[in-house]
PDB file of C-alpha atoms and ligand atoms in Angstrom:
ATOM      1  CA  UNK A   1       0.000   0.000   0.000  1.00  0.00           C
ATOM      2  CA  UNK A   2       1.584   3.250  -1.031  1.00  0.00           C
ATOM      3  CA  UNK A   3       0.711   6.516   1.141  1.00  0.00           C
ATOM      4  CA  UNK A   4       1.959  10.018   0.474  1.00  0.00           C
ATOM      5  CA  UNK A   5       0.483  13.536   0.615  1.00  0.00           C
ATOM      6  CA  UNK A   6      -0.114  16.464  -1.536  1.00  0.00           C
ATOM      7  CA  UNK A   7       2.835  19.012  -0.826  1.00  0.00           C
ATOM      8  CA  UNK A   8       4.235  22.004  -1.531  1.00  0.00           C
ATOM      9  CA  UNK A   9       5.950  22.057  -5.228  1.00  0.00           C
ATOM     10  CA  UNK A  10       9.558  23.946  -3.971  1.00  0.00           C
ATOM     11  CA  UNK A  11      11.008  20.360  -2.925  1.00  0.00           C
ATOM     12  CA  UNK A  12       8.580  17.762  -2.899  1.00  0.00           C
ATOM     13  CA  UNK A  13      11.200  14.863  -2.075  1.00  0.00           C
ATOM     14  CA  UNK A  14      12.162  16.598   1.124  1.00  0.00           C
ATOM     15  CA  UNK A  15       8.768  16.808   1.567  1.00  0.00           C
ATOM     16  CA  UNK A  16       7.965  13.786   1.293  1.00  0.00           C
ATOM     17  CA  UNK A  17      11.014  12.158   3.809  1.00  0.00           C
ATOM     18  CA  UNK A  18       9.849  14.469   6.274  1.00  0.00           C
ATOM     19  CA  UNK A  19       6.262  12.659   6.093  1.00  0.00           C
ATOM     20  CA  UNK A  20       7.479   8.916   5.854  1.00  0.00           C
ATOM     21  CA  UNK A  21       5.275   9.217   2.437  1.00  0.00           C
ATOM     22  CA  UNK A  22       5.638   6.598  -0.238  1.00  0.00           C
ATOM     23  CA  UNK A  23       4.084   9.211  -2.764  1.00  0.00           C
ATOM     24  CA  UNK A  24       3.650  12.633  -3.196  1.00  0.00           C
ATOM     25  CA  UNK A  25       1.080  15.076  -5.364  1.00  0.00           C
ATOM     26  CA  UNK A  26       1.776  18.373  -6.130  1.00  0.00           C
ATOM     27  CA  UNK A  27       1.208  21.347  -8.625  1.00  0.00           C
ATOM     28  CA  UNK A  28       3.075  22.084 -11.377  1.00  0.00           C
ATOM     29  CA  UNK A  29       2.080  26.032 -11.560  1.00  0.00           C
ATOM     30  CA  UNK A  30      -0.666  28.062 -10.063  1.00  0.00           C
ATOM     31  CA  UNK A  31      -3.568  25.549  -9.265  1.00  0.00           C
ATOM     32  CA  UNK A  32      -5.909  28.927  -9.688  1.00  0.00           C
ATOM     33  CA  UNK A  33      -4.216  30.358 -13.096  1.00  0.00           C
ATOM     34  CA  UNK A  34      -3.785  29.469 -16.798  1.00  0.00           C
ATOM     35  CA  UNK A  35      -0.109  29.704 -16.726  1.00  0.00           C
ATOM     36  CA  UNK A  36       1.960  26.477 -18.745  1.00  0.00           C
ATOM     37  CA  UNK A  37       4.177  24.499 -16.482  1.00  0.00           C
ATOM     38  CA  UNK A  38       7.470  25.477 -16.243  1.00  0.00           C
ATOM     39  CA  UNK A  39       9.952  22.871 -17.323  1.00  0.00           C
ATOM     40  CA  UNK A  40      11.814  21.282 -13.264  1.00  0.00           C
ATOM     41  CA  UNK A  41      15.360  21.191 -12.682  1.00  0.00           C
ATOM     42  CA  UNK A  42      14.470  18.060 -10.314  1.00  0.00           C
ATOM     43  CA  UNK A  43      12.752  16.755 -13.060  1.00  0.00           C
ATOM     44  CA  UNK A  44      15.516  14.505 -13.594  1.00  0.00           C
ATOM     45  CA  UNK A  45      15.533  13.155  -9.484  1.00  0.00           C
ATOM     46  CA  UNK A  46      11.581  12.967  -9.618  1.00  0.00           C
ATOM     47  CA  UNK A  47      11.316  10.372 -12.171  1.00  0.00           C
ATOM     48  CA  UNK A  48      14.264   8.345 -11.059  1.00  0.00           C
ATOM     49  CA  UNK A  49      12.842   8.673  -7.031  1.00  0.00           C
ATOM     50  CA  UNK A  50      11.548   6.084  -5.111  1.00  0.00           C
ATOM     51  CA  UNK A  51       8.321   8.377  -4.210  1.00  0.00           C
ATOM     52  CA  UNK A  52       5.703   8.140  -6.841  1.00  0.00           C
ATOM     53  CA  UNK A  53       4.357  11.175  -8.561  1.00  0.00           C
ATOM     54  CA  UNK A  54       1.096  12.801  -8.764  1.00  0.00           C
ATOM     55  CA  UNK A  55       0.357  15.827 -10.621  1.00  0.00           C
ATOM     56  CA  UNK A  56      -2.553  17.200  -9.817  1.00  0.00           C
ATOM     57  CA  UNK A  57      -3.794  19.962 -12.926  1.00  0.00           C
ATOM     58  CA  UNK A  58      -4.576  23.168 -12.097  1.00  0.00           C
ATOM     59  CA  UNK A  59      -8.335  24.045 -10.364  1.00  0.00           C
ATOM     60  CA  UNK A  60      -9.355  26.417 -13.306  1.00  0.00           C
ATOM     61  CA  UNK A  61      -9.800  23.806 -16.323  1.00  0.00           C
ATOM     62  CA  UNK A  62     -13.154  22.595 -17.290  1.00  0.00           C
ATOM     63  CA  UNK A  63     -13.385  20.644 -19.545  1.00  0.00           C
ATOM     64  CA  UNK A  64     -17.589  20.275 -20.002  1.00  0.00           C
ATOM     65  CA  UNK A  65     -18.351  23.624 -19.689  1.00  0.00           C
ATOM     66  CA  UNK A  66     -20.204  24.987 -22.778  1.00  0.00           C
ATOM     67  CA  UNK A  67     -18.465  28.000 -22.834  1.00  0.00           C
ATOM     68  CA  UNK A  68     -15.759  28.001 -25.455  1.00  0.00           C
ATOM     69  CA  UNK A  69     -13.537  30.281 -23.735  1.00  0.00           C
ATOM     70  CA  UNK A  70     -12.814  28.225 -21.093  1.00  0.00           C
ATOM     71  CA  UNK A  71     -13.530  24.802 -22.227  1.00  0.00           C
ATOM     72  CA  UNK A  72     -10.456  25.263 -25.463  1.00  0.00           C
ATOM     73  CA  UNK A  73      -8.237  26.561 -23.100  1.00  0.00           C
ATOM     74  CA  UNK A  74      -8.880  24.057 -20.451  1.00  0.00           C
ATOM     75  CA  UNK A  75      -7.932  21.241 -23.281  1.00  0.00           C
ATOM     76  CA  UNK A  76      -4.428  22.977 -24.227  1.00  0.00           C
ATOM     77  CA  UNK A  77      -3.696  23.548 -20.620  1.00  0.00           C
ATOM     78  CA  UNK A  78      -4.356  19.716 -19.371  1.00  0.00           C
ATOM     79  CA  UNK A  79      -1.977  18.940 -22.457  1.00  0.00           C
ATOM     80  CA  UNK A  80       0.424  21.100 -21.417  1.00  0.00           C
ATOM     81  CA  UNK A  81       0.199  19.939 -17.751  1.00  0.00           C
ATOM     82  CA  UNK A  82       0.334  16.126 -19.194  1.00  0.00           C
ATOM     83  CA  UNK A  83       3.102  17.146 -20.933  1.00  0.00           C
ATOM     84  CA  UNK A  84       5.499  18.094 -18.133  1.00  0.00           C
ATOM     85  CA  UNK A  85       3.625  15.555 -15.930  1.00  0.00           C
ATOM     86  CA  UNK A  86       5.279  12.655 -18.355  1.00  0.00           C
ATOM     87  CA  UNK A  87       8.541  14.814 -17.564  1.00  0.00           C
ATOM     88  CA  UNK A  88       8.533  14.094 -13.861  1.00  0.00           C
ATOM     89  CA  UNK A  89       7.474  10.477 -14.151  1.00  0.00           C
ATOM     90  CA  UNK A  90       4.182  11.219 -13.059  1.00  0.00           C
ATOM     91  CA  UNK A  91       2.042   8.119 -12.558  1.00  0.00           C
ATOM     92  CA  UNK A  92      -0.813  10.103 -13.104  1.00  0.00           C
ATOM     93  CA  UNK A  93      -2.398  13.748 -13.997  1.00  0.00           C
ATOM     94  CA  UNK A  94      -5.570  14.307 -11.771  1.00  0.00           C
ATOM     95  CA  UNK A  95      -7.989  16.567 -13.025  1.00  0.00           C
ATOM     96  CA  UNK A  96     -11.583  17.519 -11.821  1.00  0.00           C
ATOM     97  CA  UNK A  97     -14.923  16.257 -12.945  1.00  0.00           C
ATOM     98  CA  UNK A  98     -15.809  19.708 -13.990  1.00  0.00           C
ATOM     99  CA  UNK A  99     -19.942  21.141 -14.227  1.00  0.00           C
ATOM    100  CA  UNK A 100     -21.786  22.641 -17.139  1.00  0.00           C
ATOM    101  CA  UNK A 101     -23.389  26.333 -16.034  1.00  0.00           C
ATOM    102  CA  UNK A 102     -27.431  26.590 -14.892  1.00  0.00           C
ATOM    103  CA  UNK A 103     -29.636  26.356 -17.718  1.00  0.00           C
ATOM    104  CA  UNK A 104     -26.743  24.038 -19.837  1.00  0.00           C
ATOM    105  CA  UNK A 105     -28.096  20.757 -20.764  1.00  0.00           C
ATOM    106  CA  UNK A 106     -25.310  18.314 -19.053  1.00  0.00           C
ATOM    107  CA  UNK A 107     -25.041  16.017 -21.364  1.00  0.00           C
ATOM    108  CA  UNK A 108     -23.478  18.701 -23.145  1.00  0.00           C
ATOM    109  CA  UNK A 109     -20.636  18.585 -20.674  1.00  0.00           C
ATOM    110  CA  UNK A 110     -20.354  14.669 -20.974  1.00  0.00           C
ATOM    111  CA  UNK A 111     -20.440  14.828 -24.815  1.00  0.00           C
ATOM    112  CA  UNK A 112     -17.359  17.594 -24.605  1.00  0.00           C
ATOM    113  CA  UNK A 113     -15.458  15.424 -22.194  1.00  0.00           C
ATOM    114  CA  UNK A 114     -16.137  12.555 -24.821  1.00  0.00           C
ATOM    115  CA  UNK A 115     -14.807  15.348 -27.889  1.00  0.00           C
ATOM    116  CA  UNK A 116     -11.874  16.418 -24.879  1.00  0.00           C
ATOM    117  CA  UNK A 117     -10.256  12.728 -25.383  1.00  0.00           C
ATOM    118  CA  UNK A 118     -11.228  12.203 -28.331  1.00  0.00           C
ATOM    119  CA  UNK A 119      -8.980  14.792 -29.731  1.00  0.00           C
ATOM    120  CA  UNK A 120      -6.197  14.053 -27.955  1.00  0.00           C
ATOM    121  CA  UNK A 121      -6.239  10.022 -28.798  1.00  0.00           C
ATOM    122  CA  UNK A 122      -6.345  11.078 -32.048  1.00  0.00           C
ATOM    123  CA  UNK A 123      -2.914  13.332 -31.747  1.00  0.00           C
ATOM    124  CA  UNK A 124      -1.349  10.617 -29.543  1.00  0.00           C
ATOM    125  CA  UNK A 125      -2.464  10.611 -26.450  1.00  0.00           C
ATOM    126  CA  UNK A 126      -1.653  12.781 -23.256  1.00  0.00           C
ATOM    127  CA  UNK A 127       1.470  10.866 -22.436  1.00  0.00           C
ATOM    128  CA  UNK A 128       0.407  10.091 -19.080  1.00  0.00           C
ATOM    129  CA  UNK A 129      -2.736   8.920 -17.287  1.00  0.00           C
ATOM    130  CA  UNK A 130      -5.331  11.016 -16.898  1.00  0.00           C
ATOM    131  CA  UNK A 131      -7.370  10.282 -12.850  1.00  0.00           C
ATOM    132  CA  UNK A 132     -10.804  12.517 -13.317  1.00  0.00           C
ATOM    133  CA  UNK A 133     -11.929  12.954  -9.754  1.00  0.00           C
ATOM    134  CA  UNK A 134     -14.895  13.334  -8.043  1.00  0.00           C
ATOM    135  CA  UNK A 135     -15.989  16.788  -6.923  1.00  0.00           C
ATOM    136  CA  UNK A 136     -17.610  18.186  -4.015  1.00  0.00           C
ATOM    137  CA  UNK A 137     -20.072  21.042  -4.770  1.00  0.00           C
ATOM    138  CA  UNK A 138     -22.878  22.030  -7.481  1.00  0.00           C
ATOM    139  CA  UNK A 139     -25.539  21.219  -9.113  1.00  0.00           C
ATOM    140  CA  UNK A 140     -24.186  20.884 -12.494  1.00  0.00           C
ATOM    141  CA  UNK A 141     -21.329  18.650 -11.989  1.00  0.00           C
ATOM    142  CA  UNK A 142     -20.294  15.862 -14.015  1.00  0.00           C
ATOM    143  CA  UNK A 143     -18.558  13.979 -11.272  1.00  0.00           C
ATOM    144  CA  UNK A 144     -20.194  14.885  -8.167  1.00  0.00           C
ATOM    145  CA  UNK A 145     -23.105  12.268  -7.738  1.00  0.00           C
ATOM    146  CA  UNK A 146     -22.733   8.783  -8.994  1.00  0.00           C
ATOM    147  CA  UNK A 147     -25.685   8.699 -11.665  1.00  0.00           C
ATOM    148  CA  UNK A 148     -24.011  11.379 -13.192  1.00  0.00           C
ATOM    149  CA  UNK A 149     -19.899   9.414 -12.521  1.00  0.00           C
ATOM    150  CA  UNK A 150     -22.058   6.634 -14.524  1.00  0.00           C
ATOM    151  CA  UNK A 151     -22.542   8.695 -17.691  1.00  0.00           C
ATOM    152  CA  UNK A 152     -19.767  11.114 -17.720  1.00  0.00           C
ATOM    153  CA  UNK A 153     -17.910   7.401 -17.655  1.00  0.00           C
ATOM    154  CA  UNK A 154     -20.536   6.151 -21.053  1.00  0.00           C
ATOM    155  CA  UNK A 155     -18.651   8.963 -22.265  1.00  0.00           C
ATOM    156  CA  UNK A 156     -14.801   9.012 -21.543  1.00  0.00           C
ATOM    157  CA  UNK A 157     -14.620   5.384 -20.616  1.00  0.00           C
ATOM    158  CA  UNK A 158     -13.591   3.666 -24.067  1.00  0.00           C
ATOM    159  CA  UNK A 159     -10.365   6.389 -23.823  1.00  0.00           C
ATOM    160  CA  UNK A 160      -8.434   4.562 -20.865  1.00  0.00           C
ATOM    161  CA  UNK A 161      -9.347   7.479 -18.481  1.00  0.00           C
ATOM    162  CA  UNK A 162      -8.684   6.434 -14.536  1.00  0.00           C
ATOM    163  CA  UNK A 163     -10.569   7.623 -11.641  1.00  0.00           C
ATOM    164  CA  UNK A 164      -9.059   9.151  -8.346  1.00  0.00           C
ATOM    165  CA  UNK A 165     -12.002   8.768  -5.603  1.00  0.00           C
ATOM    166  CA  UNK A 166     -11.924  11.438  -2.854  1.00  0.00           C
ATOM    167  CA  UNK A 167     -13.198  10.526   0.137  1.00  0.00           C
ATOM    168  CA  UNK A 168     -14.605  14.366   1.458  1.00  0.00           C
ATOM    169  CA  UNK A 169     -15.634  15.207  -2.034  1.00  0.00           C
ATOM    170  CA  UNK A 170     -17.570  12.000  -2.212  1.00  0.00           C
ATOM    171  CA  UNK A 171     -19.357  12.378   1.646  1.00  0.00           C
ATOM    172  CA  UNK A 172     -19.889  16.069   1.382  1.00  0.00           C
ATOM    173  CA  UNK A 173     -21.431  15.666  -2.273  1.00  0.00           C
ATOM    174  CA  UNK A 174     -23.709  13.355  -0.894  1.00  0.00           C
ATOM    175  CA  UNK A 175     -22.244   9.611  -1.915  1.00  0.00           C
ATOM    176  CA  UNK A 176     -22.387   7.667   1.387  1.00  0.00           C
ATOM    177  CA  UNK A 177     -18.522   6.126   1.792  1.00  0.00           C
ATOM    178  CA  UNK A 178     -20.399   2.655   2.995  1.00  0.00           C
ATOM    179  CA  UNK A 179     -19.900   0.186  -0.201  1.00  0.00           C
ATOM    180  CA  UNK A 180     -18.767   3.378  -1.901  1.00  0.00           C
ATOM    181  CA  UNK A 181     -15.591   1.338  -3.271  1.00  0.00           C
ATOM    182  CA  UNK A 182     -17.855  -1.489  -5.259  1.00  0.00           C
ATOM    183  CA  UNK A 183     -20.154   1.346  -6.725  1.00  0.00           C
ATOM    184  CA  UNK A 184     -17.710   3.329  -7.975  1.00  0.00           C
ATOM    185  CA  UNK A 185     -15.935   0.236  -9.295  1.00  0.00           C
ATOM    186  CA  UNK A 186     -19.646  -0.844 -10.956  1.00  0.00           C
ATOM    187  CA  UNK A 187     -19.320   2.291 -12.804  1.00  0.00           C
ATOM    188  CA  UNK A 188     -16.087   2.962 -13.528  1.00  0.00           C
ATOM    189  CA  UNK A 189     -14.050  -0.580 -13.124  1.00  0.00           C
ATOM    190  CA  UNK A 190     -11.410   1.386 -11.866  1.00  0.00           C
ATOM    191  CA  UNK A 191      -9.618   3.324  -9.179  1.00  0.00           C
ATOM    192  CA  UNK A 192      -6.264   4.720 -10.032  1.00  0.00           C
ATOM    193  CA  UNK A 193      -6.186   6.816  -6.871  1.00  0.00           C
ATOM    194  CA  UNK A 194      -7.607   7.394  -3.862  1.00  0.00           C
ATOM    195  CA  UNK A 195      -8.004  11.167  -2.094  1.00  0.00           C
ATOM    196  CA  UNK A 196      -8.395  10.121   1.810  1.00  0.00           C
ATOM    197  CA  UNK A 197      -9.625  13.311   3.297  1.00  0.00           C
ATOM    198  CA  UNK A 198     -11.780  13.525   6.230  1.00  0.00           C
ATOM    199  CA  UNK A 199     -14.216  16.396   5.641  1.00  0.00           C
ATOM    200  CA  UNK A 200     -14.968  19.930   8.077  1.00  0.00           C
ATOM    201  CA  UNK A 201     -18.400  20.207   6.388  1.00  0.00           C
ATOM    202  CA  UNK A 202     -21.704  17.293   6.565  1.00  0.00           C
ATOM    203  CA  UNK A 203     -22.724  14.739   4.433  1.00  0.00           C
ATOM    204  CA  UNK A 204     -24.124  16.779   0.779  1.00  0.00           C
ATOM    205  CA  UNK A 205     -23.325  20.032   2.035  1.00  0.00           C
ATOM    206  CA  UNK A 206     -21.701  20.644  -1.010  1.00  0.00           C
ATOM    207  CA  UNK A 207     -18.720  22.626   0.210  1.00  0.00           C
ATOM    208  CA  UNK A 208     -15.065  21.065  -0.513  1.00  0.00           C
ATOM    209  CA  UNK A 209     -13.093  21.851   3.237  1.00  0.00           C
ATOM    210  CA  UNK A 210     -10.561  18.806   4.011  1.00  0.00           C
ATOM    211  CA  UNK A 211     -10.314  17.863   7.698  1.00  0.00           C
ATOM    212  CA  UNK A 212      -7.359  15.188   9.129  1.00  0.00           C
ATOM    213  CA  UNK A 213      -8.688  11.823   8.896  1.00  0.00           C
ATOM    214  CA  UNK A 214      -9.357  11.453  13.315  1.00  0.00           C
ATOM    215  CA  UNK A 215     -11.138  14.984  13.427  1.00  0.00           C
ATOM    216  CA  UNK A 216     -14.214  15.964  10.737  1.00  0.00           C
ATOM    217  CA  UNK A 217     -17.709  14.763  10.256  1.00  0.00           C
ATOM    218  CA  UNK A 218     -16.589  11.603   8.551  1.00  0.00           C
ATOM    219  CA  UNK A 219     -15.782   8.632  10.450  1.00  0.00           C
ATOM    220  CA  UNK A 220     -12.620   7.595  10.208  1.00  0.00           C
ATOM    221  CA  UNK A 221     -13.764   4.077  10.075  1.00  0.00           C
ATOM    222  CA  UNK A 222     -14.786   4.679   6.612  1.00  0.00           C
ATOM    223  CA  UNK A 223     -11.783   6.201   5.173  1.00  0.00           C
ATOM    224  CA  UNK A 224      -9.745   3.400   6.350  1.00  0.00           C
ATOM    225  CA  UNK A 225     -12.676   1.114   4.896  1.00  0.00           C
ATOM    226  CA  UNK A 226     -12.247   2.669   1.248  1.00  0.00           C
ATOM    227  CA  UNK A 227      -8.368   2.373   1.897  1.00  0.00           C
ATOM    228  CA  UNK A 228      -8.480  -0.837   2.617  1.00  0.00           C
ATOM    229  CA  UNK A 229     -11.111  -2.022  -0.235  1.00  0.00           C
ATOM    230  CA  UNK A 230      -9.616   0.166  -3.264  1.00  0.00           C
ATOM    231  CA  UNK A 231      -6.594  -1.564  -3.283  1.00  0.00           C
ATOM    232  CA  UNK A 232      -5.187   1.912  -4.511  1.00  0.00           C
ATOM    233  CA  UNK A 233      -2.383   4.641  -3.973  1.00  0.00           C
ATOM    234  CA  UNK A 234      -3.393   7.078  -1.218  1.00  0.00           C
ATOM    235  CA  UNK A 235      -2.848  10.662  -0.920  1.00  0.00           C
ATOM    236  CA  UNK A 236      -3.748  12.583   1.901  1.00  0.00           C
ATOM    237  CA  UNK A 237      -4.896  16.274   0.697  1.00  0.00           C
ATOM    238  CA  UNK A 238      -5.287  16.993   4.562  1.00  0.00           C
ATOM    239  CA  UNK A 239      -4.135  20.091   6.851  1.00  0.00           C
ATOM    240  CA  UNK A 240      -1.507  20.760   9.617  1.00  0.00           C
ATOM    241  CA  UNK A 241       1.560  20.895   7.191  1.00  0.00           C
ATOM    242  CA  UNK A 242       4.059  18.146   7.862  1.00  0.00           C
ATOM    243  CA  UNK A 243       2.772  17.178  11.742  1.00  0.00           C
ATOM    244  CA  UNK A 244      -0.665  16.816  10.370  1.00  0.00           C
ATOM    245  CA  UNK A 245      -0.056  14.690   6.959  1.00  0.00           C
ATOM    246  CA  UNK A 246       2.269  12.663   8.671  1.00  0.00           C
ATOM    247  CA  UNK A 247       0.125  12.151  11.643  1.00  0.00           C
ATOM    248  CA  UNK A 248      -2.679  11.143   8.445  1.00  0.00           C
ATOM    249  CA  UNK A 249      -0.386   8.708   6.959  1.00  0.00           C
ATOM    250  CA  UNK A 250       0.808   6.499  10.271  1.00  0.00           C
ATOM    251  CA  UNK A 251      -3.055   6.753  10.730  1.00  0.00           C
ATOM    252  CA  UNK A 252      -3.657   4.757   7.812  1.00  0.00           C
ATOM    253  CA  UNK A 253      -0.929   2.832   8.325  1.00  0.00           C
ATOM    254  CA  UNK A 254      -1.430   1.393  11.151  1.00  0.00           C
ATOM    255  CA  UNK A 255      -5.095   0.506  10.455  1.00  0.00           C
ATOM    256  CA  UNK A 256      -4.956  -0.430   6.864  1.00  0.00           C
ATOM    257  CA  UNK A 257      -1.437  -2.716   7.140  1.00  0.00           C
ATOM    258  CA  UNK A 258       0.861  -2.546   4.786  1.00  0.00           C
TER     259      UNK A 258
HETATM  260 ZN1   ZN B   1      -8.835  15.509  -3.926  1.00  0.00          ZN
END
């Protein structure tokens, strides 16, 4: 069982020591900006580490919205970020579900993730597995309740695409964690990743605050449950800087076995 945690960019294999973690996930530029990455001069160290590599892409793309000024860009940008991904050995690029706006008919959003793929299997491929991953919050979202997972999935799912299940995303967008490992696997057949966050907000409130796995409203139980069942990487996206990841990963550790 490998467990790391999302960290800080600047030196993510110190980063990772100082946690005990196995893995480690980590931007590649501004998670809230368009920017291309910027080539690493650890790339070099990152893909010949021990630690496996997560990217995760940057918070802005969208890549079922309707509006062509953000869905375009949101394709070159998750090429570019695939692109420099594959350049740190990256065993994956995780990028978010994504929503359509009020009023959009969402199957528009699951026929331009379909058109998202299909463009780039036609040029190749992005280089590097691509994790879409649940989300937490709205009522457009592609990925945030499972009927919706199950034909966002009808559309991506001949592509190769993976799936990286968060555990707060999933309990505060209102998928119970109980069982949640053989219903996503019913949908998807996959899970590339898993996200084990415990969650500040409750079950379906919609908002996207991580907790450390012993505090929150989910029971910790659970997490270790999903751990356990996935038979996945973990990453803990969780708070309390190195004392509180590490604290996250021993947790899982201990209960999960390694
Ligand atoms: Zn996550």
């Amino acid at each position: 069982m490998r467990i790391g945690a999302h960290v800080d960019a600047t030196n993510p294999l110190d980063e990772a020591a100082l946690r005990k973690a196995d893995a480690v996930q980590f931007f590649l530029a501004d998670p809230q900006g368009w920017k291309a990455p910027q080539p690493r001069a650890d790339a070099a160290q990152l893909r010949g580490s021990e630690v496996d590599v997560y990217i995760h892409a940057p918070y802005v793309i969208n890549l079922a919205t309707t509006n062509n000024r953000i869905r375009i860009p949101s394709r070159k940008l998750l090429l570019s970020h695939a692109g420099a991904a594959a350049e740190v050995g990256a065993k994956g690029l995780i990028v978010h579900g994504g929503h359509v706006n009020a009023g959009d008919d969402i199957a528009t959003g699951f026929d331009n993730w379909r058109k998202a793929f299909a463009q780039v299997a036609a040029s190749g491929g992005h280089g590097v597995p691509v994790f879409v991953e649940n989300t937490a919050g709205g009522d457009n979202a592609c990925a945030r309740r499972f009927d919706n997972l199950a034909r966002l999935w009808d559309a991506v799912g001949e592509y190769g695409v993976g799936f990286c299940l968060d555990t707060c995303h999933a309990h505060a967008g209102g998928e119970d964690l109980l069982d949640i490992v053989d219903r996503v696997k019913a949908i998807t057949g996959r899970i590339d990743l898993i996200h084990a966050n415990g969650s500040k907000d409750a079950f379906d409130s919609g908002r996207d605050r991580h907790d450390n796995l012993a505090n929150g409203t989910i029971d910790p139980d659970l997490v270790v449950e999903v751990v356990r069942t996935a038979g996945a990487p973990v990453i803990v996206e969780t708070p309390g800087g190195v004392d509180g990841q590490a604290t996250d990963i021993a947790y899982l550790r201990d209960r999960v076995g390694r």
